[in-house]
CSV table of C-alpha atoms and ligand atoms in Angstrom, one decimal:
chain,number,residue,atom,x,y,z
A,1,MET,CA,0.0,0.0,0.0
A,2,ALA,CA,1.2,3.5,-0.8
A,3,GLY,CA,2.2,5.8,2.0
A,4,PHE,CA,-0.1,8.2,3.8
A,5,ASN,CA,0.8,11.4,1.9
A,6,THR,CA,0.6,9.7,-1.5
A,7,ARG,CA,-2.9,8.4,-0.7
A,8,ALA,CA,-4.0,11.7,0.8
A,9,ILE,CA,-3.0,13.4,-2.5
A,10,HIS,CA,-4.2,10.7,-5.0
A,11,VAL,CA,-7.0,8.5,-3.7
A,12,GLY,CA,-10.4,9.7,-5.0
A,13,SER,CA,-8.6,12.5,-7.1
A,14,GLU,CA,-7.5,10.7,-10.3
A,15,PRO,CA,-7.3,13.1,-13.3
A,16,ASP,CA,-10.7,13.8,-14.8
A,17,PRO,CA,-11.2,11.3,-17.6
A,18,VAL,CA,-12.7,13.9,-20.0
A,19,THR,CA,-10.5,16.9,-19.5
A,20,GLY,CA,-7.5,15.6,-17.6
A,21,ALA,CA,-8.1,18.2,-14.8
A,22,VAL,CA,-5.8,17.1,-12.0
A,23,ASN,CA,-8.4,18.1,-9.3
A,24,PRO,CA,-11.8,16.7,-8.9
A,25,PRO,CA,-14.4,19.0,-10.4
A,26,VAL,CA,-16.7,20.8,-7.9
A,27,TYR,CA,-20.1,19.4,-9.1
A,28,LEU,CA,-22.4,22.3,-8.3
A,29,THR,CA,-25.6,20.4,-9.2
A,30,SER,CA,-28.6,19.4,-7.2
A,31,THR,CA,-29.9,16.9,-9.7
A,32,TYR,CA,-28.8,14.6,-12.6
A,33,ALA,CA,-30.3,13.9,-16.1
A,34,GLN,CA,-31.8,10.5,-16.4
A,35,ASP,CA,-31.2,8.2,-19.4
A,36,GLY,CA,-34.7,6.8,-19.0
A,37,VAL,CA,-37.4,7.0,-16.2
A,38,GLY,CA,-35.6,6.0,-13.0
A,39,ILE,CA,-32.3,5.4,-14.7
A,40,PRO,CA,-30.0,8.2,-13.5
A,41,ARG,CA,-26.4,8.1,-14.7
A,42,PHE,CA,-24.8,8.9,-11.3
A,43,SER,CA,-27.5,9.4,-8.7
A,44,ASP,CA,-31.0,10.8,-8.6
A,45,TYR,CA,-30.3,13.8,-6.4
A,46,SER,CA,-27.3,15.5,-4.7
A,47,ARG,CA,-28.5,15.0,-1.2
A,48,VAL,CA,-28.2,11.2,-1.9
A,49,ASP,CA,-24.8,11.4,-3.7
A,50,ASN,CA,-22.5,14.0,-5.3
A,51,PRO,CA,-19.3,13.2,-7.1
A,52,THR,CA,-17.2,15.8,-5.2
A,53,ARG,CA,-18.6,14.5,-1.9
A,54,ALA,CA,-17.8,10.9,-3.1
A,55,ALA,CA,-14.2,11.9,-3.8
A,56,LEU,CA,-13.8,13.2,-0.2
A,57,GLU,CA,-15.5,10.1,1.3
A,58,THR,CA,-13.2,7.8,-0.7
A,59,CYS,CA,-10.1,9.6,0.3
A,60,LEU,CA,-10.8,10.1,4.0
A,61,ALA,CA,-12.1,6.5,4.4
A,62,ASP,CA,-8.9,5.2,2.8
A,63,LEU,CA,-6.8,7.2,5.2
A,64,GLU,CA,-8.7,5.9,8.2
A,65,GLY,CA,-8.4,2.3,6.9
A,66,ALA,CA,-12.2,2.1,6.6
A,67,SER,CA,-14.3,0.4,4.0
A,68,HIS,CA,-17.0,3.1,4.4
A,69,GLY,CA,-16.9,6.8,5.0
A,70,ILE,CA,-19.9,9.1,5.1
A,71,ALA,CA,-19.5,12.9,5.1
A,72,PHE,CA,-21.8,15.3,7.0
A,73,ALA,CA,-22.4,19.1,7.2
A,74,SER,CA,-20.6,19.3,10.5
A,75,GLY,CA,-19.0,17.1,13.1
A,76,LEU,CA,-22.1,17.2,15.2
A,77,ALA,CA,-24.3,16.3,12.3
A,78,GLY,CA,-22.2,13.2,11.8
A,79,GLU,CA,-22.5,12.4,15.6
A,80,ASP,CA,-26.3,12.9,15.3
A,81,ALA,CA,-26.6,10.5,12.4
A,82,LEU,CA,-24.6,7.9,14.4
A,83,LEU,CA,-26.6,8.4,17.6
A,84,ARG,CA,-29.8,8.0,15.7
A,85,THR,CA,-28.9,4.3,15.3
A,86,LEU,CA,-29.8,4.1,19.0
A,87,ALA,CA,-33.3,3.5,20.4
A,88,PRO,CA,-35.0,5.2,23.3
A,89,GLY,CA,-33.8,3.4,26.5
A,90,ASP,CA,-30.3,2.8,25.2
A,91,HIS,CA,-27.3,3.9,27.3
A,92,VAL,CA,-24.0,5.5,26.2
A,93,ILE,CA,-20.8,5.7,28.2
A,94,LEU,CA,-18.9,8.9,27.5
A,95,GLY,CA,-15.4,10.0,28.7
A,96,ASN,CA,-15.6,12.6,31.4
A,97,ASP,CA,-13.7,15.2,29.4
A,98,ALA,CA,-15.5,14.9,26.1
A,99,TYR,CA,-16.1,17.7,23.6
A,100,GLY,CA,-18.8,19.9,25.2
A,101,GLY,CA,-21.0,19.8,22.1
A,102,THR,CA,-21.1,15.9,22.2
A,103,TYR,CA,-22.2,16.1,25.8
A,104,ARG,CA,-24.8,18.7,24.9
A,105,LEU,CA,-26.1,16.6,22.0
A,106,LEU,CA,-26.4,13.5,24.2
A,107,THR,CA,-28.0,15.2,27.2
A,108,LYS,CA,-30.2,18.0,25.7
A,109,ILE,CA,-31.3,16.3,22.4
A,110,PHE,CA,-31.0,12.5,22.9
A,111,GLY,CA,-31.7,12.8,26.6
A,112,ASP,CA,-35.3,14.0,25.7
A,113,TRP,CA,-35.5,11.1,23.3
A,114,GLY,CA,-34.8,8.6,26.1
A,115,VAL,CA,-31.1,7.9,25.7
A,116,THR,CA,-29.2,7.9,29.0
A,117,ILE,CA,-25.5,8.5,29.6
A,118,SER,CA,-22.8,7.9,32.1
A,119,CYS,CA,-19.6,10.0,32.2
A,120,VAL,CA,-16.5,8.2,33.4
A,121,ASP,CA,-12.8,8.5,33.7
A,122,LEU,CA,-11.8,6.4,30.7
A,123,SER,CA,-8.3,5.8,32.1
A,124,ASP,CA,-9.9,3.9,35.0
A,125,LEU,CA,-10.7,0.6,33.3
A,126,ASP,CA,-12.5,-0.8,36.3
A,127,ALA,CA,-14.7,2.3,36.5
A,128,VAL,CA,-15.4,1.9,32.7
A,129,ARG,CA,-16.4,-1.8,33.3
A,130,ALA,CA,-18.6,-0.9,36.2
A,131,SER,CA,-20.5,1.7,34.2
A,132,PHE,CA,-21.8,-0.8,31.7
A,133,ALA,CA,-25.5,-1.7,31.9
A,134,LYS,CA,-27.6,-4.2,29.9
A,135,SER,CA,-28.8,-1.3,27.8
A,136,THR,CA,-25.3,0.1,27.0
A,137,LYS,CA,-24.8,0.3,23.2
A,138,MET,CA,-21.9,2.6,22.8
A,139,LEU,CA,-18.6,3.5,24.5
A,140,TRP,CA,-17.7,7.0,23.2
A,141,VAL,CA,-14.1,7.9,23.5
A,142,GLU,CA,-12.1,11.0,22.6
A,143,THR,CA,-8.3,10.4,22.6
A,144,PRO,CA,-6.5,12.7,23.0
A,145,SER,CA,-9.4,14.3,24.9
A,146,ASN,CA,-10.5,17.9,24.8
A,147,PRO,CA,-9.4,20.0,26.7
A,148,LEU,CA,-7.3,17.9,29.1
A,149,LEU,CA,-5.5,15.9,26.4
A,150,ASN,CA,-5.9,12.6,28.3
A,151,VAL,CA,-4.9,9.6,26.2
A,152,VAL,CA,-6.6,6.2,26.7
A,153,SER,CA,-5.9,2.8,25.2
A,154,ILE,CA,-8.2,2.2,22.3
A,155,LYS,CA,-7.2,-1.5,22.3
A,156,ASP,CA,-8.2,-1.9,26.0
A,157,LEU,CA,-11.4,0.0,25.6
A,158,ALA,CA,-12.4,-1.9,22.4
A,159,ALA,CA,-12.0,-5.2,24.3
A,160,ILE,CA,-14.2,-4.0,27.2
A,161,ALA,CA,-16.9,-2.6,24.8
A,162,HIS,CA,-16.9,-5.9,22.8
A,163,GLU,CA,-17.2,-8.0,26.0
A,164,HIS,CA,-20.5,-6.1,26.5
A,165,ASP,CA,-21.7,-6.2,22.9
A,166,ALA,CA,-21.3,-2.4,22.6
A,167,LEU,CA,-19.7,-0.4,19.9
A,168,LEU,CA,-16.5,1.5,20.5
A,169,VAL,CA,-16.8,5.0,19.0
A,170,VAL,CA,-13.6,7.0,18.7
A,171,ASP,CA,-13.6,10.8,18.0
A,172,ASN,CA,-10.4,11.1,16.1
A,173,THR,CA,-10.6,14.8,15.5
A,174,PHE,CA,-7.5,15.7,17.6
A,175,ALA,CA,-5.2,13.0,16.3
A,176,THR,CA,-6.4,12.7,12.7
A,177,PRO,CA,-5.6,9.5,10.7
A,178,PHE,CA,-2.1,10.8,10.2
A,179,LEU,CA,-1.3,10.2,13.9
A,180,GLN,CA,-3.7,7.4,14.9
A,181,ARG,CA,-6.0,5.0,13.1
A,182,PRO,CA,-8.6,3.7,15.7
A,183,LEU,CA,-10.2,1.1,13.4
A,184,THR,CA,-6.9,-0.7,13.2
A,185,LEU,CA,-6.8,-0.7,17.0
A,186,GLY,CA,-10.2,-2.3,17.4
A,187,ALA,CA,-12.6,0.6,17.3
A,188,ASP,CA,-15.9,0.1,15.4
A,189,VAL,CA,-16.6,3.6,14.4
A,190,VAL,CA,-14.5,6.8,13.9
A,191,VAL,CA,-16.1,10.2,14.0
A,192,HIS,CA,-14.5,13.5,12.9
A,193,SER,CA,-15.0,17.1,13.0
A,194,THR,CA,-13.3,17.8,9.6
A,195,THR,CA,-13.7,21.5,10.5
A,196,LYS,CA,-10.5,21.1,12.4
A,197,TYR,CA,-7.2,19.5,11.1
A,198,VAL,CA,-8.7,17.8,8.0
A,199,GLY,CA,-9.8,21.1,6.6
A,200,GLY,CA,-6.9,22.8,8.3
A,201,HIS,CA,-7.5,26.4,7.3
A,202,SER,CA,-10.4,27.5,9.5
A,203,ASP,CA,-12.6,28.1,6.4
A,204,VAL,CA,-15.1,25.2,6.4
A,205,ILE,CA,-17.4,23.3,8.8
A,206,GLY,CA,-17.7,19.5,8.2
A,207,GLY,CA,-18.0,16.1,9.7
A,208,PHE,CA,-17.2,12.5,8.8
A,209,VAL,CA,-18.0,9.0,10.1
A,210,ALA,CA,-16.0,5.9,9.1
A,211,THR,CA,-16.5,2.2,9.8
A,212,ASN,CA,-15.8,-1.2,8.5
A,213,SER,CA,-19.3,-2.5,9.3
A,214,ASP,CA,-21.4,-2.9,6.2
A,215,GLU,CA,-24.6,-2.9,8.4
A,216,LEU,CA,-23.7,0.3,10.2
A,217,ALA,CA,-22.6,2.0,7.0
A,218,THR,CA,-26.0,1.2,5.4
A,219,LYS,CA,-27.8,2.9,8.3
A,220,LEU,CA,-25.5,5.9,8.2
A,221,LYS,CA,-25.9,6.4,4.5
A,222,PHE,CA,-29.6,6.2,5.0
A,223,HIS,CA,-29.5,8.8,7.7
A,224,GLN,CA,-27.2,11.0,5.5
A,225,TYR,CA,-29.9,11.3,2.8
A,226,ALA,CA,-33.0,10.8,4.9
A,227,ILE,CA,-32.1,13.5,7.5
A,228,GLY,CA,-30.1,15.5,4.9
A,229,ALA,CA,-27.3,17.2,6.9
A,230,VAL,CA,-25.0,16.9,3.9
A,231,PRO,CA,-21.9,19.0,3.1
A,232,GLY,CA,-22.1,21.0,-0.1
A,233,PRO,CA,-19.7,20.3,-3.0
A,234,LEU,CA,-17.6,23.5,-2.4
A,235,ASP,CA,-17.1,22.5,1.2
A,236,CYS,CA,-16.2,19.0,0.1
A,237,TYR,CA,-13.6,20.4,-2.3
A,238,LEU,CA,-12.1,22.5,0.5
A,239,LEU,CA,-11.8,19.4,2.6
A,240,ILE,CA,-10.2,17.4,-0.3
A,241,ARG,CA,-7.7,20.2,-0.7
A,242,GLY,CA,-7.0,20.2,3.0
A,243,LEU,CA,-6.4,16.5,3.1
A,244,LYS,CA,-3.6,16.8,0.5
A,245,THR,CA,-1.4,18.7,3.0
A,246,LEU,CA,-2.7,17.0,6.2
A,247,GLY,CA,0.5,15.0,6.7
A,248,ILE,CA,3.0,17.8,6.4
A,249,ARG,CA,0.8,20.2,8.4
A,250,MET,CA,0.5,17.6,11.2
A,251,GLU,CA,4.3,17.2,11.4
A,252,ARG,CA,4.7,20.9,11.9
A,253,HIS,CA,1.8,21.2,14.3
A,254,CYS,CA,3.4,18.4,16.4
A,255,SER,CA,6.9,19.9,16.4
A,256,ASN,CA,5.7,23.4,17.2
A,257,ALA,CA,3.4,22.0,20.0
A,258,ARG,CA,6.2,20.1,21.6
A,259,ALA,CA,8.4,23.2,21.7
A,260,VAL,CA,5.6,25.3,23.1
A,261,ALA,CA,4.8,22.6,25.8
A,262,GLU,CA,8.5,22.4,26.8
A,263,TYR,CA,8.7,26.2,27.0
A,264,LEU,CA,5.6,26.4,29.2
A,265,SER,CA,6.8,23.6,31.4
A,266,GLY,CA,9.8,25.7,32.4
A,267,HIS,CA,7.8,28.9,33.0
A,268,ASP,CA,7.3,30.3,36.6
A,269,ALA,CA,3.7,31.5,36.0
A,270,VAL,CA,2.6,28.1,34.7
A,271,GLU,CA,1.1,25.6,37.2
A,272,ARG,CA,0.8,22.5,35.0
A,273,VAL,CA,1.1,21.7,31.3
A,274,TYR,CA,-1.1,19.1,29.6
A,275,TYR,CA,0.7,17.6,26.5
A,276,PRO,CA,0.9,13.9,25.9
A,277,GLY,CA,4.3,14.3,24.3
A,278,LEU,CA,5.9,15.3,27.6
A,279,ALA,CA,7.4,12.4,29.5
A,280,THR,CA,5.8,13.7,32.7
A,281,HIS,CA,2.2,13.4,31.2
A,282,PRO,CA,0.3,10.6,32.9
A,283,SER,CA,-0.6,8.9,29.7
A,284,HIS,CA,2.6,9.5,27.8
A,285,GLU,CA,3.3,5.8,27.4
A,286,VAL,CA,-0.1,4.9,26.0
A,287,ALA,CA,0.1,7.9,23.6
A,288,ALA,CA,3.5,6.7,22.4
A,289,SER,CA,2.1,3.2,21.8
A,290,GLN,CA,-0.9,4.2,19.7
A,291,MET,CA,0.0,7.5,18.1
A,292,SER,CA,2.9,8.2,15.7
A,293,ASP,CA,3.3,11.7,17.3
A,294,PHE,CA,1.5,13.8,20.0
A,295,GLY,CA,-0.6,16.3,18.1
A,296,GLY,CA,-0.8,20.1,18.0
A,297,MET,CA,-3.0,20.8,21.1
A,298,VAL,CA,-1.5,22.0,24.4
A,299,SER,CA,-3.4,23.0,27.5
A,300,PHE,CA,-2.0,24.5,30.7
A,301,THR,CA,-3.2,26.0,34.0
A,302,LEU,CA,-1.8,29.1,35.6
A,303,LYS,CA,-0.7,29.8,39.2
A,304,GLY,CA,-2.5,33.1,39.1
A,305,GLY,CA,-5.9,31.3,38.6
A,306,ALA,CA,-8.8,32.3,36.3
A,307,ALA,CA,-8.1,36.0,36.3
A,308,LYS,CA,-4.5,35.4,35.1
A,309,ALA,CA,-5.7,32.9,32.5
A,310,ARG,CA,-8.2,35.4,31.1
A,311,ASN,CA,-5.5,38.0,31.0
A,312,VAL,CA,-3.0,35.7,29.1
A,313,CYS,CA,-5.8,34.9,26.5
A,314,GLU,CA,-6.3,38.6,25.9
A,315,MET,CA,-2.6,39.5,25.7
A,316,THR,CA,-1.4,37.4,22.9
A,317,SER,CA,-1.0,38.8,19.4
A,318,VAL,CA,0.2,35.9,17.2
A,319,PHE,CA,-2.2,33.5,19.0
A,320,THR,CA,-5.8,34.7,18.1
A,321,LEU,CA,-8.4,34.5,20.9
A,322,ALA,CA,-11.0,32.2,19.4
A,323,GLU,CA,-12.8,28.9,19.7
A,324,SER,CA,-12.1,26.0,17.4
A,325,LEU,CA,-8.7,24.4,16.5
A,326,GLY,CA,-6.7,22.6,13.9
A,327,GLY,CA,-6.1,25.5,11.5
A,328,VAL,CA,-2.7,26.7,10.2
A,329,GLU,CA,-3.0,29.7,12.6
A,330,SER,CA,-2.4,29.5,16.3
A,331,LEU,CA,-5.5,30.0,18.6
A,332,ILE,CA,-5.8,30.5,22.3
A,333,GLU,CA,-8.9,30.2,24.5
A,334,LEU,CA,-10.4,29.7,28.0
A,335,PRO,CA,-12.3,26.4,27.9
A,336,ALA,CA,-14.3,26.9,31.1
A,337,VAL,CA,-16.1,30.0,29.7
A,338,MET,CA,-15.7,29.4,25.9
A,339,THR,CA,-15.7,25.9,24.3
A,340,HIS,CA,-16.8,24.1,27.4
A,341,ALA,CA,-19.2,26.6,28.9
A,342,SER,CA,-22.0,24.1,28.4
A,343,THR,CA,-20.4,21.6,30.8
A,344,ALA,CA,-20.6,24.1,33.8
A,345,GLY,CA,-21.6,22.3,37.0
A,346,SER,CA,-21.0,18.8,35.5
A,347,THR,CA,-18.1,16.4,36.0
A,348,LEU,CA,-16.9,17.6,32.6
A,349,GLU,CA,-16.3,21.2,33.7
A,350,PRO,CA,-12.6,22.1,33.0
A,351,PRO,CA,-10.4,23.9,35.6
A,352,ALA,CA,-11.1,27.6,35.7
A,353,SER,CA,-7.5,28.6,35.0
A,354,LEU,CA,-7.1,26.2,32.1
A,355,VAL,CA,-5.9,27.8,28.9
A,356,ARG,CA,-6.1,25.7,25.6
A,357,LEU,CA,-3.8,26.3,22.7
A,358,SER,CA,-4.2,25.1,19.2
A,359,VAL,CA,-0.6,25.5,18.1
A,360,GLY,CA,-0.4,26.5,14.4
A,361,ILE,CA,2.3,26.1,11.8
A,362,GLU,CA,3.8,29.6,12.1
A,363,ASP,CA,7.5,30.0,13.0
A,364,VAL,CA,7.9,28.5,16.4
A,365,ASP,CA,10.1,31.3,17.7
A,366,ASP,CA,7.3,33.8,17.0
A,367,LEU,CA,4.9,31.6,19.0
A,368,ILE,CA,7.1,31.3,22.0
A,369,ARG,CA,8.0,35.0,22.0
A,370,ASP,CA,4.2,35.8,21.9
A,371,LEU,CA,3.5,33.5,24.9
A,372,ALA,CA,6.5,35.0,26.8
A,373,GLN,CA,5.1,38.5,26.5
A,374,ALA,CA,1.6,37.4,27.4
A,375,LEU,CA,2.7,35.5,30.5
A,376,SER,CA,4.9,38.3,31.8
B,401,PLP,C1,-15.3,20.6,17.0
B,401,PLP,C2,-15.5,19.2,17.5
B,401,PLP,C3,-16.6,18.5,17.3
B,401,PLP,C4,-17.8,19.0,16.6
B,401,PLP,O1,-17.6,19.3,15.3
B,401,PLP,P1,-18.3,20.5,14.5
B,401,PLP,O2,-17.7,20.4,13.1
B,401,PLP,O3,-18.0,21.8,15.2
B,401,PLP,O4,-19.8,20.2,14.5
B,401,PLP,C5,-16.6,17.2,17.8
B,401,PLP,N1,-15.6,16.6,18.4
B,401,PLP,C6,-14.5,17.3,18.6
B,401,PLP,C7,-13.3,16.7,19.4
B,401,PLP,C8,-14.3,18.6,18.2
B,401,PLP,O5,-13.2,19.3,18.5
């Protein structure tokens, strides 16, 4: 099999057979001419299928090592389509520092529908085992997690989920298939917010679900067109374009993040640094065993508490104060009141003085100089 970067550039994007165009055309069409009644050449309607969307799905599924990939209009739309395979009364186990939007979707939307959840510390395998009920259908894992960057063993959690006839779902948004391929480690489903590293330029919202299960893929494809939260062809093209440089961007995100984490670790104003690449990180060993590098996200707490954290977020100039992550530009934010505000009062609420960085691919000296002046 060809290497990651070769596949990211070529799979699904063969030169157009008619014109030789090296990029997949952006098929801005809602419908398709039919050769006879009920005999469409490609599909009957673009909500059902679109060639630009298909090119994206083929490429990203290949990179995840999946036989099926289904694209959605956002990460949460993909999660919604997946969760709709549950029935009222079903139970889901979620890591206790999951993405706030996933928690909100499960509690505020699927909660009303009769789905129940338990939030557990996924690094405590006994606690994970103990939280299974007869009705548990999914174990939902984010690794590295957001915003504390905990890393948990996908292999161990897959074994526990399968003992209980539940699916292991891995949100692979932070790692991307360049650093980690959950399906090869035993996961049943991978979900992505392609808004983040896959797109990589903070210019598109998208989601993706990948699986090797024919049965689950059939349900997801049905949900994709029956519910209709599909990405448009231009968005799909931006994601295809992003994928082509995913590998080289991730290498730079990782090396910059490591340098930033090391710098912060030695800074007097910093209380604790959360980066799985640091040997002092509690899950460094697990991370090294299942990821090829440690990613571009770094979080840290400040000795001066929430007020100091807020001040640092407002004092940077290369790091932009904004939610989201995974773009070429560096971002800084305060999870407790920004990305994770919806977890207030729950076990998922992050420390008040926690600052989260999405370390971009700028020159690392500029990033460190910017943090130095903001921390002073
Ligand atoms: C952003 C994000 C999501 C949600 O994706 P959207 O594209 O914003 O809908 C889900 N999981 C993680 C880990 C994320 O960072």
